[in-house]
CSV table of C-alpha atoms and ligand atoms in Angstrom, one decimal:
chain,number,residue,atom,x,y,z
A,1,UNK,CA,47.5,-146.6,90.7
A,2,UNK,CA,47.2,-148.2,87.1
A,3,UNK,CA,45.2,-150.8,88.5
A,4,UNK,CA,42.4,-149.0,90.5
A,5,UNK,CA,41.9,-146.6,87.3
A,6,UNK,CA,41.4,-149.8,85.1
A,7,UNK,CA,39.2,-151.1,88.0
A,8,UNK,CA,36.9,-148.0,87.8
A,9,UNK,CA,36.7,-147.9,84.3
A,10,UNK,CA,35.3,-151.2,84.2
A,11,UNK,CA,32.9,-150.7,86.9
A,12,UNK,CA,31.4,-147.4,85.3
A,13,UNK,CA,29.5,-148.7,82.3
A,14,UNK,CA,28.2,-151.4,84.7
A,15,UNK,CA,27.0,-149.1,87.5
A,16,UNK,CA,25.4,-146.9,84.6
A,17,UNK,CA,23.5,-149.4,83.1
A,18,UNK,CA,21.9,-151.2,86.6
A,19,UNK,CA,19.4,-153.3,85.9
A,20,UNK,CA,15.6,-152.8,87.8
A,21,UNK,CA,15.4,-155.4,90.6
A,22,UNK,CA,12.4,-157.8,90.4
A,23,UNK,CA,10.5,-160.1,91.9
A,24,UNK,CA,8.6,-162.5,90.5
A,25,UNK,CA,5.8,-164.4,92.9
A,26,UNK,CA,7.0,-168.1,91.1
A,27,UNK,CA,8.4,-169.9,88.2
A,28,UNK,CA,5.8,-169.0,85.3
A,29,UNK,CA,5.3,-165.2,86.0
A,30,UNK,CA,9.4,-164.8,86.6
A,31,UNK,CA,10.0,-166.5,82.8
A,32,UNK,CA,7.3,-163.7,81.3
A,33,UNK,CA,8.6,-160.8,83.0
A,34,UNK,CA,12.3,-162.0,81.3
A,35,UNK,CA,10.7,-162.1,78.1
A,36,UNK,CA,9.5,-158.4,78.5
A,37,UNK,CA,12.3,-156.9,80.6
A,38,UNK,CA,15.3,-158.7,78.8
A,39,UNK,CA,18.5,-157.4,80.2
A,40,UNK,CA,17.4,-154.3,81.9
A,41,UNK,CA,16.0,-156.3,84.4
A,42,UNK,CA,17.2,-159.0,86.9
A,43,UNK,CA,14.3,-160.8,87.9
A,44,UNK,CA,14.2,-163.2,91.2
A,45,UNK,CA,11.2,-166.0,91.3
A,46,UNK,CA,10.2,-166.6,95.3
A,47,UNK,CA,8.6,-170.0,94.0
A,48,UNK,CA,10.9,-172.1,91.8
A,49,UNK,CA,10.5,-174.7,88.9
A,50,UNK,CA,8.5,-177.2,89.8
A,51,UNK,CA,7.4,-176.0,93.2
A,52,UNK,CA,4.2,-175.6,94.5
A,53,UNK,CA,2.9,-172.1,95.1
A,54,UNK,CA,-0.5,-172.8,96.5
A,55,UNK,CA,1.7,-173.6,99.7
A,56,UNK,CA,4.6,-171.3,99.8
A,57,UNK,CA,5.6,-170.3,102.7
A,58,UNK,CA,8.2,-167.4,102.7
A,59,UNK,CA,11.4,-167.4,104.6
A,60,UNK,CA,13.1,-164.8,106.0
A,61,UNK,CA,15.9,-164.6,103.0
A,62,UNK,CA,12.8,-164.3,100.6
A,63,UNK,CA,11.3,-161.3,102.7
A,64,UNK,CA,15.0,-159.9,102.3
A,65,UNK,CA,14.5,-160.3,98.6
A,66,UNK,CA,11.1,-158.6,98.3
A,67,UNK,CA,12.4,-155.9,100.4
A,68,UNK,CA,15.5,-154.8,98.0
A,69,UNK,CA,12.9,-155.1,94.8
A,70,UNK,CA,11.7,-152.4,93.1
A,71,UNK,CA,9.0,-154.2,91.2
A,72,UNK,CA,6.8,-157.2,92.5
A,73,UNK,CA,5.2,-158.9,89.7
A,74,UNK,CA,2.4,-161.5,90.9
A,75,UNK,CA,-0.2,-163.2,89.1
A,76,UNK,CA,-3.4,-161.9,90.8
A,77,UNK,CA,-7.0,-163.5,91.5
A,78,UNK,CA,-6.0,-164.9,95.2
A,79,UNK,CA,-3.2,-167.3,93.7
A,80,UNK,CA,-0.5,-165.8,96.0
A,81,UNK,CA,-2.7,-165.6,99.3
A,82,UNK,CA,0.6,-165.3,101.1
A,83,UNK,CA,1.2,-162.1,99.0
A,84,UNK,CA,-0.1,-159.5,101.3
A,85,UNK,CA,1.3,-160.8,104.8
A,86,UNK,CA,4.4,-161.0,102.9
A,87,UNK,CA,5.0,-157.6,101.4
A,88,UNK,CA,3.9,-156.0,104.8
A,89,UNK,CA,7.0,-157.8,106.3
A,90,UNK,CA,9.6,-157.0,103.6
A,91,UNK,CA,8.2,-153.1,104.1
A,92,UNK,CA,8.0,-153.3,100.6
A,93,UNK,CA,7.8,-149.6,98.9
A,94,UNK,CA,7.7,-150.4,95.3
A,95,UNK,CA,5.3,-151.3,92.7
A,96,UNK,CA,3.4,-154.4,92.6
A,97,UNK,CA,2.6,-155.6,88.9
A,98,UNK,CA,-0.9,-157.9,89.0
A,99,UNK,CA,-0.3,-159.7,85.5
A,100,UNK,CA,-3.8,-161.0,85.8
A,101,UNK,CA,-5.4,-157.6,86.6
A,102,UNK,CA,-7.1,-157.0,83.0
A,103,UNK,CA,-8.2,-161.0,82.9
A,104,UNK,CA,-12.1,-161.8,82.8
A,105,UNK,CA,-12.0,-164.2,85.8
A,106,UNK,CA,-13.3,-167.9,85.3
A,107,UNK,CA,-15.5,-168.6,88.5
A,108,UNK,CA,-15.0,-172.1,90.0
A,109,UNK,CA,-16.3,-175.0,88.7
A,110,UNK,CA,-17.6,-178.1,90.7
A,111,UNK,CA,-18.0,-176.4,94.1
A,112,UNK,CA,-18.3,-180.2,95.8
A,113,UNK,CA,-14.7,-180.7,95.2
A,114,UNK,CA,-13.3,-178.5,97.4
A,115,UNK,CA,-15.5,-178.8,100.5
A,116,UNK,CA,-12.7,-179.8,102.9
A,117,UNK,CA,-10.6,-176.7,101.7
A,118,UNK,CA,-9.8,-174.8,104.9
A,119,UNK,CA,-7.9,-171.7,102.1
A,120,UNK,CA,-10.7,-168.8,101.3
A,121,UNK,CA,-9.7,-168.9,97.8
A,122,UNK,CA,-12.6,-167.0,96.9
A,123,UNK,CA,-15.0,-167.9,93.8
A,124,UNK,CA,-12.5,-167.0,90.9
A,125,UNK,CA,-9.8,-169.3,89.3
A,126,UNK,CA,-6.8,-167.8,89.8
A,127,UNK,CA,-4.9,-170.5,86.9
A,128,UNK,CA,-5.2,-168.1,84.5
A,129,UNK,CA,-2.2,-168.5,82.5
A,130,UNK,CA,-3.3,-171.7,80.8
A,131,UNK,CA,-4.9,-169.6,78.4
A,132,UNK,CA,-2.2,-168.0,76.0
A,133,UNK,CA,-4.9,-165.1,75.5
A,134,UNK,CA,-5.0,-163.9,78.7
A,135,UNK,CA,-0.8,-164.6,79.1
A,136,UNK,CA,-0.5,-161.7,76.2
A,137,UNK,CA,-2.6,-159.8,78.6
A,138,UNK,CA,0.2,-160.7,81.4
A,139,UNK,CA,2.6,-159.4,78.8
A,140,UNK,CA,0.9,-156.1,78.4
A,141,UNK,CA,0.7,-155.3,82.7
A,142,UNK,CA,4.0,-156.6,83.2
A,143,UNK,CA,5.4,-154.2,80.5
A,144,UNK,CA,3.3,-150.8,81.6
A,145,UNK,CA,4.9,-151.3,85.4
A,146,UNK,CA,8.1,-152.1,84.1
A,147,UNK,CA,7.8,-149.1,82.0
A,148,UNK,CA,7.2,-147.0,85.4
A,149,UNK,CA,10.4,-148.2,87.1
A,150,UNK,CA,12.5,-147.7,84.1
A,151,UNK,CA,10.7,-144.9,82.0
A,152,UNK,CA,14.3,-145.0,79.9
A,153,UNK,CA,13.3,-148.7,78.8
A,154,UNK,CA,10.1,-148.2,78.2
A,155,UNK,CA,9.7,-148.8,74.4
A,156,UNK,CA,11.9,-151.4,74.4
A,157,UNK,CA,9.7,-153.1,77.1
A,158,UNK,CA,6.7,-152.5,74.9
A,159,UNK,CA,8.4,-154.2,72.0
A,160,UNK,CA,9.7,-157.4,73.5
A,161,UNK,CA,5.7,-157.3,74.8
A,162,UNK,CA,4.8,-157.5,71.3
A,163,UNK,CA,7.2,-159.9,70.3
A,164,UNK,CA,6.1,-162.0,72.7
A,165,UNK,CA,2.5,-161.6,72.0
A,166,UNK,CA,2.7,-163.0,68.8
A,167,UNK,CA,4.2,-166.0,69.8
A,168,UNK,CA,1.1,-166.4,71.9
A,169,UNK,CA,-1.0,-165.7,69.0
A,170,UNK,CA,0.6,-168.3,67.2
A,171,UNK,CA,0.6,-170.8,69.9
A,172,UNK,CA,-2.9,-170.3,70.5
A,173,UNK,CA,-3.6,-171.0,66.9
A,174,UNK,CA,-2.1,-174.0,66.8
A,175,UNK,CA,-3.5,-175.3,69.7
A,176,UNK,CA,-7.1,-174.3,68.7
A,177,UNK,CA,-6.6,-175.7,65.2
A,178,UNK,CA,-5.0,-179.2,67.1
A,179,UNK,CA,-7.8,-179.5,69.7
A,180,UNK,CA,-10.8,-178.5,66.9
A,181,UNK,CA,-9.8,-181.9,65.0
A,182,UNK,CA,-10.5,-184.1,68.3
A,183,UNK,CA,-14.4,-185.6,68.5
A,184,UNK,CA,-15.6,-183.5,71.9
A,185,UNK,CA,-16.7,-186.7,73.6
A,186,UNK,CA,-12.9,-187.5,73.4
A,187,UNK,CA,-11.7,-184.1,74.9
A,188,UNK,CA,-11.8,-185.6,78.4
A,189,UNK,CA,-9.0,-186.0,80.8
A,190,UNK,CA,-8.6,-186.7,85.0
A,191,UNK,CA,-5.5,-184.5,86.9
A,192,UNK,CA,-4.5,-183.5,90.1
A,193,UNK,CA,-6.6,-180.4,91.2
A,194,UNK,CA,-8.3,-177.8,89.1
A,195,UNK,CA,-5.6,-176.0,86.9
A,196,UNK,CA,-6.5,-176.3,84.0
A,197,UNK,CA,-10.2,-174.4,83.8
A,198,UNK,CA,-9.2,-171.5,81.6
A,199,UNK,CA,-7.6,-174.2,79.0
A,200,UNK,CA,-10.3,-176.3,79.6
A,201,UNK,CA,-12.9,-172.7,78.4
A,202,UNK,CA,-11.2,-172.0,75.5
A,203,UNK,CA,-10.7,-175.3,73.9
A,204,UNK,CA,-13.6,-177.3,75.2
A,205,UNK,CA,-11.9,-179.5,76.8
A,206,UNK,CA,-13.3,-181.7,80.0
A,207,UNK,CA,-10.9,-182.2,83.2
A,208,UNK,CA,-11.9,-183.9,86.2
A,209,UNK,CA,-9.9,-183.7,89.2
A,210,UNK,CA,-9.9,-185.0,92.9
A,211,UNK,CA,-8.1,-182.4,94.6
A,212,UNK,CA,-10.4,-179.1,93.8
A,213,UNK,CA,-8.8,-175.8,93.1
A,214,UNK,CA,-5.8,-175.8,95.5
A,215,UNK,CA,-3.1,-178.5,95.8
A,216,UNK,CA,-3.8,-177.4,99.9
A,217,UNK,CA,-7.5,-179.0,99.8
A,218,UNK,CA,-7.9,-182.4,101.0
A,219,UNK,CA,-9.9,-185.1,98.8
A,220,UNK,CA,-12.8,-186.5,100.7
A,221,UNK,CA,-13.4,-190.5,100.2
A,222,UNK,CA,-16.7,-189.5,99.5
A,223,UNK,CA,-15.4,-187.2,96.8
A,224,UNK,CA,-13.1,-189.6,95.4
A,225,UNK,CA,-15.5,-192.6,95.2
A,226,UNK,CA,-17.9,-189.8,93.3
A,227,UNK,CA,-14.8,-188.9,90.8
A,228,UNK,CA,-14.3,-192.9,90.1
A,229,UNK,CA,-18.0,-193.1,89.5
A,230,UNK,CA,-18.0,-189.7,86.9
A,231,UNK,CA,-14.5,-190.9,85.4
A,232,UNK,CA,-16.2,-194.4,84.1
A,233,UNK,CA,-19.7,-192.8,82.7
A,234,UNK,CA,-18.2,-190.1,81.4
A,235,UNK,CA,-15.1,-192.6,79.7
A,236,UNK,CA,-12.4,-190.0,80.8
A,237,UNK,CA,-9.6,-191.4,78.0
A,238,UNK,CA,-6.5,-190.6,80.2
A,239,UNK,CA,-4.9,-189.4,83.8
A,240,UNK,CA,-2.3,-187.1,84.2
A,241,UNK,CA,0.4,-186.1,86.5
A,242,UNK,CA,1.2,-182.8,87.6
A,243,UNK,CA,5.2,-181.8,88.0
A,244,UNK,CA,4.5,-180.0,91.5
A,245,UNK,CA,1.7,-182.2,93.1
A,246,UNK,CA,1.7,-186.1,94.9
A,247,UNK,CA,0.9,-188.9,92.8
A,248,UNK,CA,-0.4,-191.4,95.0
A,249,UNK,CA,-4.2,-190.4,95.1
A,250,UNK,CA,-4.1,-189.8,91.4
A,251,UNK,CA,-2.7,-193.3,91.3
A,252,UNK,CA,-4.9,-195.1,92.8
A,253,UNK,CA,-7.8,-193.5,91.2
A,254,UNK,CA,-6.6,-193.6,87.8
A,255,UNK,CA,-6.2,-197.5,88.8
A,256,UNK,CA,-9.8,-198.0,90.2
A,257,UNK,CA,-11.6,-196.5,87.2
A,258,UNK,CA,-9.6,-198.3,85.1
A,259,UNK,CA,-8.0,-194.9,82.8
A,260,UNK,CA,-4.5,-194.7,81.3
A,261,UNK,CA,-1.4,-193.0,82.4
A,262,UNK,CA,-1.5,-190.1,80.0
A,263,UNK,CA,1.7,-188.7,81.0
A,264,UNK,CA,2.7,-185.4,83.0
A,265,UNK,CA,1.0,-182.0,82.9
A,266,UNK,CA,2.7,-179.0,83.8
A,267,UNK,CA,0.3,-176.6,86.2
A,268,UNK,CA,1.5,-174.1,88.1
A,269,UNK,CA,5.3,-174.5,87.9
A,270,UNK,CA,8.1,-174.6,85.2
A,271,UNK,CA,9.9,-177.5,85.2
A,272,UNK,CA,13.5,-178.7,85.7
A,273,UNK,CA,13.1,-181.7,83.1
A,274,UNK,CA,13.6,-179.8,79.9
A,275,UNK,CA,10.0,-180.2,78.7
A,276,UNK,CA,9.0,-176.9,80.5
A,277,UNK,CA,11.8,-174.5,80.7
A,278,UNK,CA,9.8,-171.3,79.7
A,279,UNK,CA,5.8,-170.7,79.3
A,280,UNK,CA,5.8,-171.5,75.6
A,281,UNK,CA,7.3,-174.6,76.6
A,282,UNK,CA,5.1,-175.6,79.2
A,283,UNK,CA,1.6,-174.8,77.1
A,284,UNK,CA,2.8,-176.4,74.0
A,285,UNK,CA,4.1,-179.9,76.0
A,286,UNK,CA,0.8,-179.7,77.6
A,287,UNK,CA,-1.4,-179.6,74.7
A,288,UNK,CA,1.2,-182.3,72.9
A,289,UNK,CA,0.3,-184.6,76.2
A,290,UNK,CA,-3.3,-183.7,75.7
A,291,UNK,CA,-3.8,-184.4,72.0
A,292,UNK,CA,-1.6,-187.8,72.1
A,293,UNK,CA,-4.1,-189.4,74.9
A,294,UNK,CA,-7.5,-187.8,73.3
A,295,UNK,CA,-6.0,-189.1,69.8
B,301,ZN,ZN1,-2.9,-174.6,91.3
Protein backbone atom coordinates (compact mmCIF):
# COMPACT_ATOMS: atom_id res chain seq x y z
CA UNK A 1 0.00 0.00 0.00
CA UNK A 2 3.05 2.34 0.99
CA UNK A 3 4.57 1.48 -2.04
CA UNK A 4 1.87 2.15 -4.77
CA UNK A 5 1.26 5.71 -2.96
CA UNK A 6 5.05 6.42 -3.30
CA UNK A 7 4.78 5.03 -6.90
CA UNK A 8 1.95 7.60 -7.77
CA UNK A 9 3.52 10.40 -6.25
CA UNK A 10 6.39 10.08 -8.39
CA UNK A 11 4.49 9.56 -11.46
CA UNK A 12 2.28 12.78 -10.98
CA UNK A 13 4.70 15.55 -11.50
CA UNK A 14 5.92 13.57 -14.56
CA UNK A 15 2.46 12.99 -16.19
CA UNK A 16 1.79 16.85 -15.38
CA UNK A 17 4.61 18.12 -17.04
CA UNK A 18 4.42 15.72 -20.65
CA UNK A 19 6.47 16.94 -23.00
CA UNK A 20 4.93 17.80 -26.90
CA UNK A 21 5.87 14.87 -29.11
CA UNK A 22 7.86 15.85 -32.21
CA UNK A 23 9.07 14.93 -35.22
CA UNK A 24 11.77 16.22 -36.94
CA UNK A 25 12.12 15.26 -40.91
CA UNK A 26 16.31 14.63 -40.25
CA UNK A 27 19.35 15.37 -38.31
CA UNK A 28 19.74 19.37 -38.77
CA UNK A 29 16.07 20.46 -38.33
CA UNK A 30 15.70 17.83 -35.13
CA UNK A 31 18.97 19.73 -33.34
CA UNK A 32 17.02 23.32 -34.00
CA UNK A 33 13.76 22.44 -32.88
CA UNK A 34 15.81 21.15 -29.35
CA UNK A 35 17.32 24.45 -29.17
CA UNK A 36 13.81 26.14 -29.23
CA UNK A 37 11.66 23.56 -27.49
CA UNK A 38 14.27 22.58 -24.67
CA UNK A 39 12.71 20.13 -22.31
CA UNK A 40 9.12 20.65 -23.07
CA UNK A 41 9.63 18.85 -25.99
CA UNK A 42 10.90 15.34 -26.99
CA UNK A 43 11.81 15.54 -30.46
CA UNK A 44 12.32 12.28 -32.82
CA UNK A 45 14.62 12.85 -36.20
CA UNK A 46 13.21 10.27 -39.11
CA UNK A 47 16.72 10.86 -40.93
CA UNK A 48 19.76 10.51 -38.61
CA UNK A 49 23.37 11.91 -38.39
CA UNK A 50 25.03 11.46 -41.18
CA UNK A 51 22.32 9.99 -43.36
CA UNK A 52 21.09 10.95 -46.47
CA UNK A 53 17.73 12.44 -46.73
CA UNK A 54 17.48 13.09 -50.45
CA UNK A 55 16.78 9.15 -50.33
CA UNK A 56 14.87 8.31 -47.35
CA UNK A 57 12.72 5.93 -47.49
CA UNK A 58 10.29 5.53 -44.47
CA UNK A 59 9.65 2.28 -42.73
CA UNK A 60 6.78 1.30 -41.19
CA UNK A 61 8.16 2.07 -37.41
CA UNK A 62 8.86 5.62 -38.72
CA UNK A 63 5.18 6.01 -40.01
CA UNK A 64 4.31 4.77 -36.35
CA UNK A 65 6.38 7.63 -35.13
CA UNK A 66 4.77 10.35 -37.31
CA UNK A 67 1.52 9.09 -36.35
CA UNK A 68 1.91 9.55 -32.40
CA UNK A 69 3.42 13.23 -33.10
CA UNK A 70 1.78 16.20 -32.49
CA UNK A 71 4.17 18.43 -34.34
CA UNK A 72 6.01 17.61 -37.70
CA UNK A 73 8.76 19.93 -38.23
CA UNK A 74 10.36 19.75 -41.91
CA UNK A 75 12.51 21.90 -43.71
CA UNK A 76 10.35 22.93 -46.72
CA UNK A 77 11.28 23.80 -50.54
CA UNK A 78 10.76 19.95 -51.92
CA UNK A 79 13.75 18.69 -49.64
CA UNK A 80 11.51 15.96 -48.02
CA UNK A 81 9.68 14.84 -51.36
CA UNK A 82 8.79 11.77 -49.37
CA UNK A 83 6.92 14.13 -46.93
CA UNK A 84 3.52 14.11 -48.24
CA UNK A 85 3.10 10.22 -49.10
CA UNK A 86 4.41 9.84 -45.74
CA UNK A 87 2.14 11.83 -43.47
CA UNK A 88 -0.93 10.49 -45.53
CA UNK A 89 0.13 7.02 -44.23
CA UNK A 90 0.81 7.88 -40.55
CA UNK A 91 -2.97 9.67 -40.77
CA UNK A 92 -1.15 12.38 -39.33
CA UNK A 93 -3.60 15.01 -37.57
CA UNK A 94 -1.27 17.47 -36.22
CA UNK A 95 0.68 20.49 -37.24
CA UNK A 96 3.36 20.45 -39.67
CA UNK A 97 6.09 23.21 -39.00
CA UNK A 98 7.81 24.34 -42.65
CA UNK A 99 11.06 25.90 -41.05
CA UNK A 100 11.90 27.14 -44.47
CA UNK A 101 8.45 28.76 -45.15
CA UNK A 102 9.53 32.54 -44.64
CA UNK A 103 12.98 31.88 -46.76
CA UNK A 104 13.48 33.74 -50.14
CA UNK A 105 14.21 30.58 -52.24
CA UNK A 106 17.64 30.40 -54.21
CA UNK A 107 16.60 29.03 -57.78
CA UNK A 108 19.02 26.25 -59.12
CA UNK A 109 22.09 27.04 -60.48
CA UNK A 110 23.79 25.09 -63.45
CA UNK A 111 20.72 23.35 -64.86
CA UNK A 112 23.23 20.92 -67.07
CA UNK A 113 24.14 19.14 -63.94
CA UNK A 114 21.29 17.49 -63.17
CA UNK A 115 19.94 16.41 -66.55
CA UNK A 116 19.88 12.65 -65.62
CA UNK A 117 17.89 13.47 -62.42
CA UNK A 118 14.74 11.34 -62.69
CA UNK A 119 13.41 13.47 -58.84
CA UNK A 120 11.09 16.69 -59.92
CA UNK A 121 12.88 18.70 -57.46
CA UNK A 122 11.40 21.66 -58.84
CA UNK A 123 13.55 24.97 -59.70
CA UNK A 124 14.29 26.09 -55.95
CA UNK A 125 17.16 24.98 -53.65
CA UNK A 126 15.86 23.40 -50.91
CA UNK A 127 19.68 23.59 -48.78
CA UNK A 128 18.66 26.43 -47.22
CA UNK A 129 20.13 26.07 -43.85
CA UNK A 130 23.69 26.77 -45.02
CA UNK A 131 22.90 30.26 -44.54
CA UNK A 132 22.70 31.09 -40.70
CA UNK A 133 20.26 34.05 -41.75
CA UNK A 134 17.74 32.09 -43.01
CA UNK A 135 18.44 29.23 -39.97
CA UNK A 136 17.21 32.24 -37.50
CA UNK A 137 14.29 32.35 -39.73
CA UNK A 138 13.96 28.33 -39.05
CA UNK A 139 14.17 29.42 -35.42
CA UNK A 140 11.34 31.89 -35.61
CA UNK A 141 8.57 29.04 -37.54
CA UNK A 142 9.67 26.37 -35.42
CA UNK A 143 8.92 28.48 -32.28
CA UNK A 144 5.32 29.97 -33.51
CA UNK A 145 4.10 26.07 -34.09
CA UNK A 146 5.58 25.05 -31.08
CA UNK A 147 3.90 27.79 -29.41
CA UNK A 148 0.44 26.42 -30.90
CA UNK A 149 0.86 22.88 -29.37
CA UNK A 150 1.98 24.11 -26.13
CA UNK A 151 0.36 27.68 -25.75
CA UNK A 152 1.63 27.26 -21.80
CA UNK A 153 5.37 27.27 -23.25
CA UNK A 154 4.96 29.69 -25.49
CA UNK A 155 7.30 32.50 -24.20
CA UNK A 156 9.75 30.41 -23.18
CA UNK A 157 9.87 29.00 -26.80
CA UNK A 158 10.18 32.52 -28.05
CA UNK A 159 13.15 33.13 -25.85
CA UNK A 160 15.34 30.13 -26.47
CA UNK A 161 14.39 31.41 -30.31
CA UNK A 162 16.11 34.49 -29.42
CA UNK A 163 18.90 33.00 -27.79
CA UNK A 164 19.52 31.13 -30.42
CA UNK A 165 19.26 33.72 -32.96
CA UNK A 166 21.98 35.51 -31.71
CA UNK A 167 24.31 32.90 -31.86
CA UNK A 168 23.50 32.82 -35.53
CA UNK A 169 24.05 36.49 -35.70
CA UNK A 170 27.33 36.02 -34.29
CA UNK A 171 28.21 33.05 -36.36
CA UNK A 172 27.35 34.76 -39.38
CA UNK A 173 29.59 37.55 -38.48
CA UNK A 174 32.39 35.78 -38.13
CA UNK A 175 32.05 33.96 -41.04
CA UNK A 176 31.42 37.04 -43.24
CA UNK A 177 34.36 38.83 -41.61
CA UNK A 178 36.62 35.33 -42.28
CA UNK A 179 35.52 34.85 -45.90
CA UNK A 180 35.76 38.87 -46.77
CA UNK A 181 39.67 38.52 -46.04
CA UNK A 182 40.10 35.70 -48.92
CA UNK A 183 41.11 37.17 -52.62
CA UNK A 184 37.51 36.10 -54.62
CA UNK A 185 39.47 34.23 -57.28
CA UNK A 186 40.49 31.96 -54.33
CA UNK A 187 36.91 31.37 -53.00
CA UNK A 188 36.54 28.33 -55.13
CA UNK A 189 36.01 24.83 -54.10
CA UNK A 190 34.58 21.21 -55.93
CA UNK A 191 31.95 18.81 -53.61
CA UNK A 192 29.69 16.23 -54.00
CA UNK A 193 26.25 17.77 -55.26
CA UNK A 194 24.90 21.21 -54.91
CA UNK A 195 24.44 22.00 -51.13
CA UNK A 196 26.04 24.58 -50.57
CA UNK A 197 24.31 27.45 -52.94
CA UNK A 198 22.77 29.55 -50.19
CA UNK A 199 26.47 29.68 -48.46
CA UNK A 200 27.83 29.95 -51.67
CA UNK A 201 25.13 33.54 -52.14
CA UNK A 202 25.96 35.03 -49.12
CA UNK A 203 29.67 34.78 -48.94
CA UNK A 204 30.66 34.66 -52.63
CA UNK A 205 31.95 31.83 -52.65
CA UNK A 206 32.24 29.39 -56.00
CA UNK A 207 31.37 25.49 -55.65
CA UNK A 208 31.39 23.13 -58.39
CA UNK A 209 29.93 19.88 -58.16
CA UNK A 210 29.32 16.71 -60.24
CA UNK A 211 26.36 15.29 -58.74
CA UNK A 212 23.64 18.34 -59.26
CA UNK A 213 21.24 19.21 -56.56
CA UNK A 214 20.25 15.72 -55.25
CA UNK A 215 22.68 13.04 -54.04
CA UNK A 216 19.71 10.76 -56.18
CA UNK A 217 20.94 12.30 -59.64
CA UNK A 218 23.38 10.47 -61.61
CA UNK A 219 26.63 12.25 -63.05
CA UNK A 220 26.77 11.87 -66.75
CA UNK A 221 30.54 11.14 -68.28
CA UNK A 222 29.76 13.91 -70.39
CA UNK A 223 29.09 16.05 -67.29
CA UNK A 224 32.02 14.88 -65.49
CA UNK A 225 34.62 15.33 -68.31
CA UNK A 226 32.93 19.13 -68.51
CA UNK A 227 33.45 19.57 -64.55
CA UNK A 228 37.31 18.39 -65.00
CA UNK A 229 37.56 20.82 -67.78
CA UNK A 230 35.78 24.01 -65.59
CA UNK A 231 37.76 22.69 -62.28
CA UNK A 232 41.35 23.38 -64.14
CA UNK A 233 40.39 26.90 -65.97
CA UNK A 234 38.74 28.03 -63.30
CA UNK A 235 41.91 26.69 -60.66
CA UNK A 236 39.31 25.26 -58.12
CA UNK A 237 41.98 25.35 -54.97
CA UNK A 238 40.44 22.21 -53.14
CA UNK A 239 37.79 19.10 -53.18
CA UNK A 240 35.71 18.19 -50.51
CA UNK A 241 33.95 15.27 -49.03
CA UNK A 242 30.57 15.17 -47.92
CA UNK A 243 29.69 13.02 -44.45
CA UNK A 244 26.47 11.44 -46.11
CA UNK A 245 27.49 11.01 -49.91
CA UNK A 246 30.01 8.28 -51.98
CA UNK A 247 33.42 9.29 -52.51
CA UNK A 248 34.55 7.43 -55.36
CA UNK A 249 33.46 9.88 -58.22
CA UNK A 250 34.66 12.81 -56.21
CA UNK A 251 37.84 10.84 -56.04
CA UNK A 252 38.58 10.26 -59.14
CA UNK A 253 37.74 13.68 -60.33
CA UNK A 254 39.50 15.49 -57.72
CA UNK A 255 42.52 13.17 -59.08
CA UNK A 256 42.04 13.89 -62.92
CA UNK A 257 42.00 17.73 -62.45
CA UNK A 258 44.78 17.53 -60.39
CA UNK A 259 42.90 19.56 -56.97
CA UNK A 260 43.70 18.79 -53.30
CA UNK A 261 41.82 16.84 -50.74
CA UNK A 262 40.39 19.70 -48.78
CA UNK A 263 38.87 17.72 -46.16
CA UNK A 264 35.05 16.85 -45.32
CA UNK A 265 32.01 19.07 -45.58
CA UNK A 266 29.13 18.54 -43.67
CA UNK A 267 25.67 18.99 -46.12
CA UNK A 268 22.68 17.78 -45.17
CA UNK A 269 23.34 15.68 -42.03
CA UNK A 270 24.87 16.06 -38.57
CA UNK A 271 27.55 14.04 -37.89
CA UNK A 272 28.59 11.19 -35.54
CA UNK A 273 32.42 12.31 -35.62
CA UNK A 274 32.28 15.10 -33.15
CA UNK A 275 32.98 17.85 -35.60
CA UNK A 276 29.11 18.28 -36.33
CA UNK A 277 27.08 17.42 -33.32
CA UNK A 278 24.68 20.42 -33.53
CA UNK A 279 24.02 23.17 -36.46
CA UNK A 280 26.48 25.69 -34.98
CA UNK A 281 28.89 22.92 -35.14
CA UNK A 282 28.38 21.89 -38.46
CA UNK A 283 28.43 25.69 -40.20
CA UNK A 284 31.37 26.78 -38.25
CA UNK A 285 33.61 23.32 -39.17
CA UNK A 286 32.45 24.01 -42.55
CA UNK A 287 33.67 27.47 -42.99
CA UNK A 288 36.99 26.33 -40.82
CA UNK A 289 37.48 23.61 -43.84
CA UNK A 290 36.66 26.26 -46.30
CA UNK A 291 38.94 29.10 -45.18
CA UNK A 292 42.07 26.50 -44.45
CA UNK A 293 42.06 25.29 -48.33
CA UNK A 294 41.11 28.94 -49.85
CA UNK A 295 44.06 30.25 -47.44
ZN1 LIG B 1 21.29 17.72 -50.53
Amino acid sequence: MRKLFVAALLLTPALAMAKVPVVASFSIVADITREIGGDKVEVLSLVGADQDAHVFQPSPADVRKLASAKVFVVSGLGFEGWMPRMTRAAGFKGLTVVAAARVKPLAVQEEGHHENDGHDHGSVDPHAWHNPQNVMLYADAIAAGLAKADPASADEFRQRAAAYKGKLKELDAWAAQQFASVPAARRKVLTSHEAFGYLAARYQIRFLAPQGISTEAEASAKAVARLIQQVKKEQVKAVFFENMADKRLLQQLGKEAGVNPGGKLYADALSSDGKAGSYLQLFRSNVTSLLGAMR
